[in-house]
Short mmCIF file of C-alpha atoms in Angstrom, two decimals:
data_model
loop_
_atom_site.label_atom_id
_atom_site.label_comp_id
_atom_site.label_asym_id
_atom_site.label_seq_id
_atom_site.Cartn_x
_atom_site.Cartn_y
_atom_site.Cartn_z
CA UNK A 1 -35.24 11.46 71.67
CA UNK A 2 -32.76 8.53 72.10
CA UNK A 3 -34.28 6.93 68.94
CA UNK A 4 -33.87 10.14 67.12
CA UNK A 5 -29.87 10.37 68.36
CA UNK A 6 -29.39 7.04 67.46
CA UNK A 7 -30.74 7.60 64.00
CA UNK A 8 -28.64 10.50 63.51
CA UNK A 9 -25.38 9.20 64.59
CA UNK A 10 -26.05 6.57 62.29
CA UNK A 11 -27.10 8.47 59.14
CA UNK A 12 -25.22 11.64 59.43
CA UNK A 13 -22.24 10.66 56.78
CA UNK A 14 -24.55 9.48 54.71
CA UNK A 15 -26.49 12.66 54.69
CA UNK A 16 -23.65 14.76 54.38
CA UNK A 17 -22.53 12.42 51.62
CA UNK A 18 -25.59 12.98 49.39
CA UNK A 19 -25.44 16.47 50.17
CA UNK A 20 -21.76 17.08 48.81
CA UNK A 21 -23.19 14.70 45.73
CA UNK A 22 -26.44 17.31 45.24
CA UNK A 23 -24.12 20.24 45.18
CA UNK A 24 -21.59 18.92 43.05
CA UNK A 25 -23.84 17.52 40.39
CA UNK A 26 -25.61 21.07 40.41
CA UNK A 27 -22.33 23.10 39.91
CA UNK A 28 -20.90 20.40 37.27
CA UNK A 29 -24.42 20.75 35.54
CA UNK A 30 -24.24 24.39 35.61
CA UNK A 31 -20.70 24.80 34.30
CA UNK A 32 -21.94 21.82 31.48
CA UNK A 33 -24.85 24.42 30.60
CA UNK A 34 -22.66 27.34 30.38
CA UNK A 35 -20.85 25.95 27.71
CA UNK A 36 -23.98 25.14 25.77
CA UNK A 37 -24.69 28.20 24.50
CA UNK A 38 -27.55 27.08 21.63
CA UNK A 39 -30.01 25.91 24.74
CA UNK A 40 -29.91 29.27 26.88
CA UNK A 41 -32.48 30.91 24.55
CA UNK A 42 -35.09 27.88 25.89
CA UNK A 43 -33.85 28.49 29.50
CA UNK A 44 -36.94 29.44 31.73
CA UNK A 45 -39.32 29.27 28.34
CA UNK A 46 -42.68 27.43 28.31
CA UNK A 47 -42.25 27.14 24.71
CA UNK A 48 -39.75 24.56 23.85
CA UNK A 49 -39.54 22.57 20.90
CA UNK A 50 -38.94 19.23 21.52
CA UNK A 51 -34.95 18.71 20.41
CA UNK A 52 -32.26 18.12 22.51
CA UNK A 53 -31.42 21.88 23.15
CA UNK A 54 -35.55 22.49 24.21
CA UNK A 55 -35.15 19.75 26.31
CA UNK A 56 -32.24 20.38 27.91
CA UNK A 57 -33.00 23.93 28.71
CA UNK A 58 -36.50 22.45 29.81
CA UNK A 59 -34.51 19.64 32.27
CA UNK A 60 -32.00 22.74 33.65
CA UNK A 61 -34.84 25.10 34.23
CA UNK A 62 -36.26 22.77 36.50
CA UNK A 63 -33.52 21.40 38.10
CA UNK A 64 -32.65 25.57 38.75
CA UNK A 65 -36.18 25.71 40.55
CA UNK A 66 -35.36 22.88 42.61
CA UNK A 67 -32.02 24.32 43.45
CA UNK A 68 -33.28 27.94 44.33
CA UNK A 69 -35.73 26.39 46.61
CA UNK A 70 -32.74 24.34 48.39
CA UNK A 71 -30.10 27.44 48.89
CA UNK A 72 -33.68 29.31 50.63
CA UNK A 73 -34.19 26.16 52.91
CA UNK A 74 -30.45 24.89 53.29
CA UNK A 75 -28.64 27.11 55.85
CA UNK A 76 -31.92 26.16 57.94
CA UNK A 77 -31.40 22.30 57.57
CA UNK A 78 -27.73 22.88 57.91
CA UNK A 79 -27.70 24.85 61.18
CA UNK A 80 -30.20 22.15 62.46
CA UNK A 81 -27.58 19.45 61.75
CA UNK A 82 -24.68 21.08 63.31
CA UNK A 83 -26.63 21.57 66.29
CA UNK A 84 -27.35 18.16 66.33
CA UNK A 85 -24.08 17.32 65.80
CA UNK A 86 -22.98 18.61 68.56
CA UNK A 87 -25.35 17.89 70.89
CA UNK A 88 -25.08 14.30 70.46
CA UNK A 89 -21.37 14.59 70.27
CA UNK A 90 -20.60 13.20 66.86
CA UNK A 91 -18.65 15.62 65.43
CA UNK A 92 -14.97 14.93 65.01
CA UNK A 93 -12.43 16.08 62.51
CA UNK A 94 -13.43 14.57 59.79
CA UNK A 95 -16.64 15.82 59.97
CA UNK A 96 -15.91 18.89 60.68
CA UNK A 97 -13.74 18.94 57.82
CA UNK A 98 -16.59 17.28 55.72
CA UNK A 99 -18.82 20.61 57.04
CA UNK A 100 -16.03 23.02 55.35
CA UNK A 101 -16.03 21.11 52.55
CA UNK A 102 -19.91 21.05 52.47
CA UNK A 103 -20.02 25.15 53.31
CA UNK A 104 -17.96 25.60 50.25
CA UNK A 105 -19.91 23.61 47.88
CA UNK A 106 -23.00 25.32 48.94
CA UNK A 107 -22.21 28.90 48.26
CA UNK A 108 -19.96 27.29 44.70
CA UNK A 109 -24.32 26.52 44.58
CA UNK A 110 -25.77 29.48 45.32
CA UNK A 111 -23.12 31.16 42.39
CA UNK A 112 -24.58 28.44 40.30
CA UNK A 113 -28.27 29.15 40.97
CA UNK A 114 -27.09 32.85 40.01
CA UNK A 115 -25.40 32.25 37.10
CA UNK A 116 -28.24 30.32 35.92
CA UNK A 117 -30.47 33.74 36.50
CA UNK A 118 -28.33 35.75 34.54
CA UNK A 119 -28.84 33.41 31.76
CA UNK A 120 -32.16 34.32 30.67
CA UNK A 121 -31.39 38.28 30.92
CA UNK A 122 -28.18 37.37 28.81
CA UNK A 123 -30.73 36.05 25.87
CA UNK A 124 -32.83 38.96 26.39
CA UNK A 125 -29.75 41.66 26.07
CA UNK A 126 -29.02 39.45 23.03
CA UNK A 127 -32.44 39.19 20.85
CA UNK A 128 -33.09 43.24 21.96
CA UNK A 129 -29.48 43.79 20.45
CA UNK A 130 -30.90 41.44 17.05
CA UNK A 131 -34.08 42.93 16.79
CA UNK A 132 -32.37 46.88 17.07
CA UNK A 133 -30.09 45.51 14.23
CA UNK A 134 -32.67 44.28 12.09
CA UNK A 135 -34.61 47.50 11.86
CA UNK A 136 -31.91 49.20 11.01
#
């Protein structure tokens, strides 16, 4: 176990480092996407043509299935490292202020991962509305 505490005092801001980075490049990707409204119809779509809006839907959809899988398995690996933390002592007030920072970018994720949902029922609220106007 005195490996294992060494190791962790050692790495522990640079995990918490690349998990502010993870969560920060999900939520700036997700906001990017928003705005890119000509991909959403190839969001979560096997069927993508192979242009920059097929791909980029493509690339989203599965960063989105990596990210679901993460906000499932995070609070586990989170609560693991706090009590960690504080069984080895290393927590002081920076990190502890690097853990609020880190709580708030997860849940910004977790809106994120379901904003990225409501994406594909979005496109399907939008084609039903086309294809009721075209039988008009």
């Amino acid at each position: 176990m005195n490996e294992f505490s060494l190791f962790f005092k050692r790495f522990l801001d640079r995990i918490f480092k690349i998990e502010i980075l993870t969560f920060l490049f999900f939520i700036v990707l997700t906001i990017t996407y928003k705005f890119y409204q000509e991909s959403h119809k190839y969001f979560n779509n096997a069927d993508f043509p192979l242009n920059f809006q097929g791909i980029c839907g493509y690339v989203v959809t599965l960063i989105y299935g990596f990210f679901f899988f993460l906000i499932i398995v995070f609070p586990f690996l989170f609560l693991l490292q706090l009590f960690f933390g504080i069984k080895f002592k290393i927590l002081n007030k920076s990190k502890i202020g690097i853990i609020f920072i880190l709580i708030a970018l997860y849940l910004g994720s977790v809106i994120a991962v379901f904003s990225l949902y409501s994406v594909k029922q979005h496109q399907n609220l939008i084609s039903s509305k086309a294809y009721k106007n075209d039988n008009k």
